[in-house]
Short mmCIF file of C-alpha atoms in Angstrom, two decimals:
data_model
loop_
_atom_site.label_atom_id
_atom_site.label_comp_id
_atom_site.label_asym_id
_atom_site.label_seq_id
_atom_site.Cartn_x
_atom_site.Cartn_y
_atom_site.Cartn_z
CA UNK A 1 85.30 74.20 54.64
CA UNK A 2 84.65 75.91 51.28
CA UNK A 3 87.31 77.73 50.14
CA UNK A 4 85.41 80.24 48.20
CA UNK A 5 83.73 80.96 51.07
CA UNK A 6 84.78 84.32 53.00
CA UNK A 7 86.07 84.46 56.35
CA UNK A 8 82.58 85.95 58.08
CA UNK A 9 80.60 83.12 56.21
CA UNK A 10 82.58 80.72 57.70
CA UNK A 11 81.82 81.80 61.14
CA UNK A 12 84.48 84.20 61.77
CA UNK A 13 84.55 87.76 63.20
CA UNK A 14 86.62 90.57 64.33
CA UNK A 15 88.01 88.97 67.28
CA UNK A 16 88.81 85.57 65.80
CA UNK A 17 90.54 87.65 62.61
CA UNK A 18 93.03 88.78 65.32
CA UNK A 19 93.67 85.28 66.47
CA UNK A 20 94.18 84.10 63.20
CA UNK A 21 96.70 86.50 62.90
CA UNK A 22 98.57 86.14 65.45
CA UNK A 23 98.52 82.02 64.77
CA UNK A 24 99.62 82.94 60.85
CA UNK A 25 102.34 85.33 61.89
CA UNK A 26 103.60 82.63 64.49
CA UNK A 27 103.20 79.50 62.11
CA UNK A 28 103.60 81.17 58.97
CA UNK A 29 106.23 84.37 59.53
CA UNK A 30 103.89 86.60 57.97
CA UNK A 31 100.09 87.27 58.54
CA UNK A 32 97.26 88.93 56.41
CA UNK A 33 95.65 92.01 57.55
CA UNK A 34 92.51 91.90 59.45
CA UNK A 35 90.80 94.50 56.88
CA UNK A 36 92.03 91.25 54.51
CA UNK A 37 90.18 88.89 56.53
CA UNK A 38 87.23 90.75 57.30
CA UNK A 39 86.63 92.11 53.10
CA UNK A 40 83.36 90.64 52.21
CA UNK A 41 85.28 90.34 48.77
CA UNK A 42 87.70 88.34 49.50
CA UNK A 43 87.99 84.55 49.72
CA UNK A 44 89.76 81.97 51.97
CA UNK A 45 91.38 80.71 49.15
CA UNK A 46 92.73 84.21 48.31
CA UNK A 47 93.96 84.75 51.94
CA UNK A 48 95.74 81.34 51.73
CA UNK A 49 97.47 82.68 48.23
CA UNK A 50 98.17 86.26 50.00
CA UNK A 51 100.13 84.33 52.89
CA UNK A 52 102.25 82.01 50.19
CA UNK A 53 102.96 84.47 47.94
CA UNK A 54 102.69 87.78 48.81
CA UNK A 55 105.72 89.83 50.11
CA UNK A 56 105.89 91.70 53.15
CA UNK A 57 104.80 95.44 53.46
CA UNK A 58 107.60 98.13 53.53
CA UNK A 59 106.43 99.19 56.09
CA UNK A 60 105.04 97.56 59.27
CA UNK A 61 103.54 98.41 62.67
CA UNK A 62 106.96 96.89 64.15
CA UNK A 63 108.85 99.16 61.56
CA UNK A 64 107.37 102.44 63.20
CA UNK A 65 106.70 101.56 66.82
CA UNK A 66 108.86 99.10 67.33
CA UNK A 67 107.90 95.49 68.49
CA UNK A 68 105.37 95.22 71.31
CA UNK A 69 105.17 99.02 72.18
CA UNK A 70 103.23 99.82 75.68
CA UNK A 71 103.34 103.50 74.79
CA UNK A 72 103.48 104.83 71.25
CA UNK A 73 105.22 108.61 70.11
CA UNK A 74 103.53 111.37 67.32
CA UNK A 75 107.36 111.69 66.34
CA UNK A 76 107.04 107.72 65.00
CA UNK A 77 104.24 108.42 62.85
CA UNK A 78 106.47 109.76 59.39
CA UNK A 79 104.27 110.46 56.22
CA UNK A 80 108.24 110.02 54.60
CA UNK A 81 109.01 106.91 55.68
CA UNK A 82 105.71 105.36 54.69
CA UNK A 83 105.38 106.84 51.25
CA UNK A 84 108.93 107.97 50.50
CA UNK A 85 109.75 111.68 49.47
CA UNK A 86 107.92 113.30 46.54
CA UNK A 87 109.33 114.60 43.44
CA UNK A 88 108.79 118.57 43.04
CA UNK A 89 104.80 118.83 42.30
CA UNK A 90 103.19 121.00 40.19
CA UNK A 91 101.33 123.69 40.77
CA UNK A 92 98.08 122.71 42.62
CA UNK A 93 94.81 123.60 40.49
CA UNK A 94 92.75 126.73 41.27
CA UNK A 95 89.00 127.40 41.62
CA UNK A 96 86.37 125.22 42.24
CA UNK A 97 86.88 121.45 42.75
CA UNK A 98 84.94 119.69 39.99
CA UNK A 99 85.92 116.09 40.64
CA UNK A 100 85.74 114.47 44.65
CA UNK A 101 87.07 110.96 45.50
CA UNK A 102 85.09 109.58 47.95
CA UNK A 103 85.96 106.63 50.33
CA UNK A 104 84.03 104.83 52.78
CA UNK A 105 80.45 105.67 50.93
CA UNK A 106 78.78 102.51 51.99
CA UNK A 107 79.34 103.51 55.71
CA UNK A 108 76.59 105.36 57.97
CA UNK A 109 78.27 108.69 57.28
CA UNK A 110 79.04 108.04 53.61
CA UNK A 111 75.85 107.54 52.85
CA UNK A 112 75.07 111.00 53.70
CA UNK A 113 78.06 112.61 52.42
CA UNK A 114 77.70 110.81 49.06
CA UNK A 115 74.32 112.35 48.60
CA UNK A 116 75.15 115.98 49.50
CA UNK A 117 78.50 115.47 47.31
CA UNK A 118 76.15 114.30 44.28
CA UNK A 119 73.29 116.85 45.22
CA UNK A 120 76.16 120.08 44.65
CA UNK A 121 78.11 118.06 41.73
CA UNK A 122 74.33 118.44 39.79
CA UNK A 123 74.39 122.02 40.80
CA UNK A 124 77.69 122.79 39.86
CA UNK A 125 78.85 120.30 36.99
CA UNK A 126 81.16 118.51 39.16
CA UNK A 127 81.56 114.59 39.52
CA UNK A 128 82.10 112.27 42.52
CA UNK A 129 83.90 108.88 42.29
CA UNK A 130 83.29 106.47 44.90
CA UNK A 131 86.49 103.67 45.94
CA UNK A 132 83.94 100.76 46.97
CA UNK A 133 85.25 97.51 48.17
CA UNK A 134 83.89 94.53 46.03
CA UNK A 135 85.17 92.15 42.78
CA UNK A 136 84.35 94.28 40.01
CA UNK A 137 82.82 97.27 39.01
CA UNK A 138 79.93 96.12 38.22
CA UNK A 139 79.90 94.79 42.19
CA UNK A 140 81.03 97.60 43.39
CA UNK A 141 78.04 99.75 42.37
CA UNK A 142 75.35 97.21 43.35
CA UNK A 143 77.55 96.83 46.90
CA UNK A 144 77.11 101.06 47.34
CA UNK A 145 73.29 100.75 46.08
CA UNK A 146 72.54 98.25 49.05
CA UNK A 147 73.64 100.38 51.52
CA UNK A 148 70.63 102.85 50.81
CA UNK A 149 67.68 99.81 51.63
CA UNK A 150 64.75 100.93 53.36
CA UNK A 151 65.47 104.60 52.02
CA UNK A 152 64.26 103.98 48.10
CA UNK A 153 66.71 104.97 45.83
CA UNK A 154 68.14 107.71 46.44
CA UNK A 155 71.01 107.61 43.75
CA UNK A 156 68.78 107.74 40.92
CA UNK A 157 68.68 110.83 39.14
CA UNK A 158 72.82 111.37 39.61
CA UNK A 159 73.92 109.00 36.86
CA UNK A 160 75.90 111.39 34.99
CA UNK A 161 77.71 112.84 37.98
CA UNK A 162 78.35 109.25 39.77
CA UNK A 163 81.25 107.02 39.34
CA UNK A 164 82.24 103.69 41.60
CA UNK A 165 85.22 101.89 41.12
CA UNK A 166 85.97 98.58 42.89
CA UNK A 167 88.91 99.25 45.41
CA UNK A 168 90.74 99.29 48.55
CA UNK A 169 92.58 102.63 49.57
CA UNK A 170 94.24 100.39 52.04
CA UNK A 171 96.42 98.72 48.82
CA UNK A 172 98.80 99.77 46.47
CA UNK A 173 97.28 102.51 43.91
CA UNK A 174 94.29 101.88 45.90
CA UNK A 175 93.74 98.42 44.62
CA UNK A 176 93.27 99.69 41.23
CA UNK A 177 94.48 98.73 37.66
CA UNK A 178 97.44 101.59 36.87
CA UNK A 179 95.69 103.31 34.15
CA UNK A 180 92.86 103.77 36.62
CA UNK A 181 94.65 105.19 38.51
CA UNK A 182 96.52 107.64 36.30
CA UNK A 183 93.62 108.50 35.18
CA UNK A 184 91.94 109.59 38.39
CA UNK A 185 95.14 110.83 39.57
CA UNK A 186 95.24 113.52 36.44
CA UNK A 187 91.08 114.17 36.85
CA UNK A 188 90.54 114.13 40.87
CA UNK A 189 90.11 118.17 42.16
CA UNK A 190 90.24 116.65 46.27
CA UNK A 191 90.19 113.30 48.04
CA UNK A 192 87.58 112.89 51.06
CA UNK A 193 88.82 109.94 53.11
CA UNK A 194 85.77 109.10 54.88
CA UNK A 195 86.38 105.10 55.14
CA UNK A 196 88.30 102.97 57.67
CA UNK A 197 87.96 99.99 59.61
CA UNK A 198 85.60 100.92 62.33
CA UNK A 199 85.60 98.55 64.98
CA UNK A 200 86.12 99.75 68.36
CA UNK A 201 87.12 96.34 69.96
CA UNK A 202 90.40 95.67 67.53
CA UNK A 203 93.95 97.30 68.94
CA UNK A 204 95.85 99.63 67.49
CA UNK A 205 98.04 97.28 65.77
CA UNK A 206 95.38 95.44 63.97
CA UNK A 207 93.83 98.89 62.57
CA UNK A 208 97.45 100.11 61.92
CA UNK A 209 97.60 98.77 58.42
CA UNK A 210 93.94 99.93 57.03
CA UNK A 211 93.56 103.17 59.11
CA UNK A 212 97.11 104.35 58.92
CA UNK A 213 98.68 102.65 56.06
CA UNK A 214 95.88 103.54 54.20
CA UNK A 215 95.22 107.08 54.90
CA UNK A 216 99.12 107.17 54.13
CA UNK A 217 98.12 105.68 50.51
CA UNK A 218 95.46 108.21 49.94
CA UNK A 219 98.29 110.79 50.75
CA UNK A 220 100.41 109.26 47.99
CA UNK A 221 97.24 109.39 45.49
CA UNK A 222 96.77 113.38 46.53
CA UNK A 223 100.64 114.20 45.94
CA UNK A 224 100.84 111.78 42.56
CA UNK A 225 100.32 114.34 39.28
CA UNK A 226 99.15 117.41 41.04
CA UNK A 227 98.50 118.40 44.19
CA UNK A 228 94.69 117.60 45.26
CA UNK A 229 93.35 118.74 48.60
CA UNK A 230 92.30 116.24 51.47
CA UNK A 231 89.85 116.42 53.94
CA UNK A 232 90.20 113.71 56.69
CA UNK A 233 86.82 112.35 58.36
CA UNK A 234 88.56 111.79 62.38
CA UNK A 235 87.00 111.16 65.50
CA UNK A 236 86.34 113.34 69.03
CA UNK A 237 87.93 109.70 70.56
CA UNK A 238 91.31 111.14 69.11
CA UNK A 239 90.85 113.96 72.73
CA UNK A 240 90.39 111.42 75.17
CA UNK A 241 93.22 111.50 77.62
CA UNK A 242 93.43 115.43 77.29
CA UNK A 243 93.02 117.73 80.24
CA UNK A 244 90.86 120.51 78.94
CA UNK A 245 89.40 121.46 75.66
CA UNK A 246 91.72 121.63 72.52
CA UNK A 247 91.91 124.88 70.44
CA UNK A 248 91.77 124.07 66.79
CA UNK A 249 95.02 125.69 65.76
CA UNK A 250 96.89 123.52 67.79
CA UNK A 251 97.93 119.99 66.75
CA UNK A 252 97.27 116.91 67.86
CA UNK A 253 100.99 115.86 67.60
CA UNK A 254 101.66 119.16 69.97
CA UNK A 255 98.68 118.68 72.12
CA UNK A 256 99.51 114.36 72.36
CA UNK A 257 102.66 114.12 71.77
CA UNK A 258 102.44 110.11 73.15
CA UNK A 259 99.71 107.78 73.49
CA UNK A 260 99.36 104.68 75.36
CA UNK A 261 98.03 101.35 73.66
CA UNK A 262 96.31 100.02 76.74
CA UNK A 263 93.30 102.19 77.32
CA UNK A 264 89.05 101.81 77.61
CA UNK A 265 86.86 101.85 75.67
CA UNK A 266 87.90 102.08 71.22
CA UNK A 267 91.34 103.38 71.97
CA UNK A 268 92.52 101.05 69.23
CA UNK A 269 90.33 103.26 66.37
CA UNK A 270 90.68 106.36 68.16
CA UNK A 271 94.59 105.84 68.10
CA UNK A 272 94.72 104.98 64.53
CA UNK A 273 92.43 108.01 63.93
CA UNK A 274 95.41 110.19 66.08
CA UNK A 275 98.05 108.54 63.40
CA UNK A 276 95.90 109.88 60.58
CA UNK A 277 95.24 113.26 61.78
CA UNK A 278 99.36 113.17 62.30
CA UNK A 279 99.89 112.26 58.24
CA UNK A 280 97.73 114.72 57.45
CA UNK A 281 99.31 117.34 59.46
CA UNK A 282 103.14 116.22 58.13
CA UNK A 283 101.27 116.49 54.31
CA UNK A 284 99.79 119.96 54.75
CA UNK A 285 103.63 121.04 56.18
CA UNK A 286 105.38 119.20 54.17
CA UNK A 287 103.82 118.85 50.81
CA UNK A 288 102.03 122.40 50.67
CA UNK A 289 98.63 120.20 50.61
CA UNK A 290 95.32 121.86 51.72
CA UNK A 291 94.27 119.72 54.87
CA UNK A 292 91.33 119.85 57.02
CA UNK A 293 89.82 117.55 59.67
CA UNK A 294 86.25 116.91 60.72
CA UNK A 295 86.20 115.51 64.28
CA UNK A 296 82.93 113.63 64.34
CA UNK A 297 81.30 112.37 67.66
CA UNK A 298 78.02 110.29 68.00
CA UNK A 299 76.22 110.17 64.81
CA UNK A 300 72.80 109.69 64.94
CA UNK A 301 69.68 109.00 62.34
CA UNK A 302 68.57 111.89 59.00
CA UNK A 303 65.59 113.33 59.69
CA UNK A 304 64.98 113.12 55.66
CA UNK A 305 66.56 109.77 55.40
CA UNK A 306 64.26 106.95 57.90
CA UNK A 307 65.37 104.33 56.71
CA UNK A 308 69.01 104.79 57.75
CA UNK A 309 69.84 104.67 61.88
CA UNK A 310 72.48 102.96 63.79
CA UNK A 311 71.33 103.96 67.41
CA UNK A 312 68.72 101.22 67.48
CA UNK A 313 71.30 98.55 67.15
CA UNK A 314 73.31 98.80 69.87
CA UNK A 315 70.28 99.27 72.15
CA UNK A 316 68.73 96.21 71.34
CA UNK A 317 71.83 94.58 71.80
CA UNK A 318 72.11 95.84 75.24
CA UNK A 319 68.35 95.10 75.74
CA UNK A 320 69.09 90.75 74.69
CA UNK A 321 72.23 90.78 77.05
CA UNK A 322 70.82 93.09 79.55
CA UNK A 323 74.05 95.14 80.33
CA UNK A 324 74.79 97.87 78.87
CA UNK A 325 78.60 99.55 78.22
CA UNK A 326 79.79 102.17 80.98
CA UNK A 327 80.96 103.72 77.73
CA UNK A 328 81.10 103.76 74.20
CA UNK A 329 77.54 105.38 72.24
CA UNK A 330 75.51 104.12 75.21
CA UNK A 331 76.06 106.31 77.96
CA UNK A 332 75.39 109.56 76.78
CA UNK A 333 71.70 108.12 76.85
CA UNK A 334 71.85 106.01 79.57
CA UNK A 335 74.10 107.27 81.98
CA UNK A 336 76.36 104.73 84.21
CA UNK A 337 73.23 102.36 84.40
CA UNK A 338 74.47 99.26 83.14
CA UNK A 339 71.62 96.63 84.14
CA UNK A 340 68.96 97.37 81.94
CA UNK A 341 65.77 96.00 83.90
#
């Protein structure tokens, strides 16, 4: 085995990164996280260093829920306890935002959002920077470029109002040097946390540290110098298990006050999602930050964009196998058929 080689070129995938795990935490006493093992950026000899050397978190899953939880509580889920209490902040800045930090811009929706961010920053004299998992800088950009094959290039032309930064908003000061980011700290207007670890087969506890932890570090990065609003890209899974239709003034803490870990289909991402839209609840309350949530269900293809679709995967998946999910993206198109014939 090549240790320069990454954990998915050796063979490995979601499920096996859980295994490995749970065979580092037993053999080891302390276990990357899966977002660790799963980084395209990240080698197996780096993993190996991370498990010899690197300390424990402050804060782990155990730490909030408790070890082995069947059922989980929205009064466990503390933006305080995971990023410690504030000093007095100044006064948050008025008018316009001029200056959006972007996550999760090489995803399906970030593509899109990156382009309508750019298209008003070159209207308006505003600037987006982009927190793109990869080496380097240099990597970084060429990693968010690739995610628009098939569609031309549709980031040409924004030059001036484009900035990517290698980084992981699931690490300390988001995985970047500390003059980065003081700088962005003192020059960012809002924060749109648009990434996570989407996989809708991992638990809860694997997601905890990227979808929770970090949305709890982009917190921290919105309180640090001034006060920067967030807006908080969620999911329609975060309803399941409700009787009735949700009003929007109402909380999800209120309206779910407790959420079981076993469930169907993604309640692992939808649960971490829940945790989020808790932190970013406590932030608005507690911190006088300007919240808002986008609850986003099935996303399909841009009529302007062709080259970008994610339907046609999953159905030619289900088309090799020949079953398809009784839930999940599937079955809004194909009912409760599952044998495809």
């Amino acid at each position: 085995v090549c240790l320069d080689a990454t954990f998915k070129q050796t063979g490995g995938d979601s499920l096996a990164a859980v295994q490995l795990v749970a065979l580092a935490q037993q053999h080891c006493k302390r276990a990357p996280p899966v977002d660790m093992l799963l980084d395209p950026t990240v080698s197996l000899r780096q993993i190996g260093t991370w498990i010899d050397t690197a300390s424990h978190r402050e804060v782990s899953f155990a730490d909030i829920h408790g070890p082995a939880p069947k059922t989980i509580h929205a009064a466990e889920v503390d933006l305080r306890r995971l990023i410690g209490v504030a000093a007095p902040l100044p006064t948050p800045r008025m008018g316009r935002a001029n200056h959006t930090l972007l996550t999760g811009a090489t995803g399906f929706l970030g593509r899109f959002l990156l382009l309508e961010l750019l298209r008003d920053a070159a209207a308006h004299g505003g600037h987006v920077t982009c927190l793109v998992r990869a080496a380097d800088d240099a990597s970084a950009r060429r990693r968010l470029g690739a995610a628009y094959a098939g569609d031309g290039s549709p980031l040409e032309g924004f030059a001036a109002q484009l900035t990517v930064h290698a980084g992981n908003f699931a690490e300390p000061r988001l995985g970047l040097a500390q003059a980065t980011y003081e700088r962005l700290a003192a020059g960012v207007d809002d924060v749109l946390h648009n990434g996570a670890l989407v996989n809708h087969a991992l638990s809860y506890e694997a997601l905890f540290a990227p979808n929770v932890l970090g949305t709890a570090e982009l917190l921290r990065f919105a309180l640090h110098r001034h006060r920067k609003s967030v807006a908080f890209v969620s999911t329609t899974g975060v309803l399941n298990g409700l009787p009735g239709p949700l009003a929007e003034d109402v909380g999800i803490a209120e309206a779910m006050p407790e959420r079981p870990l076993e469930g169907g289909y993604a309640n692992g991402y939808c649960t971490s999602k829940w945790a989020g839209e808790i932190l970013l609840a406590q932030c608005c309350r507690d911190y006088d930050i300007p919240t808002i949530i986008f609850r986003s269900g099935l996303i399909l293809g841009h009529r302007q964009h062709l080259g970008q679709q994610n339907l046609p995967r999953p159905l030619a998946g289900a088309i090799a196998v020949g079953i398809a999910a009784l839930e999940g993206p599937l079955r809004h198109g194909l009912g409760d058929a599952h044998v495809l014939r």
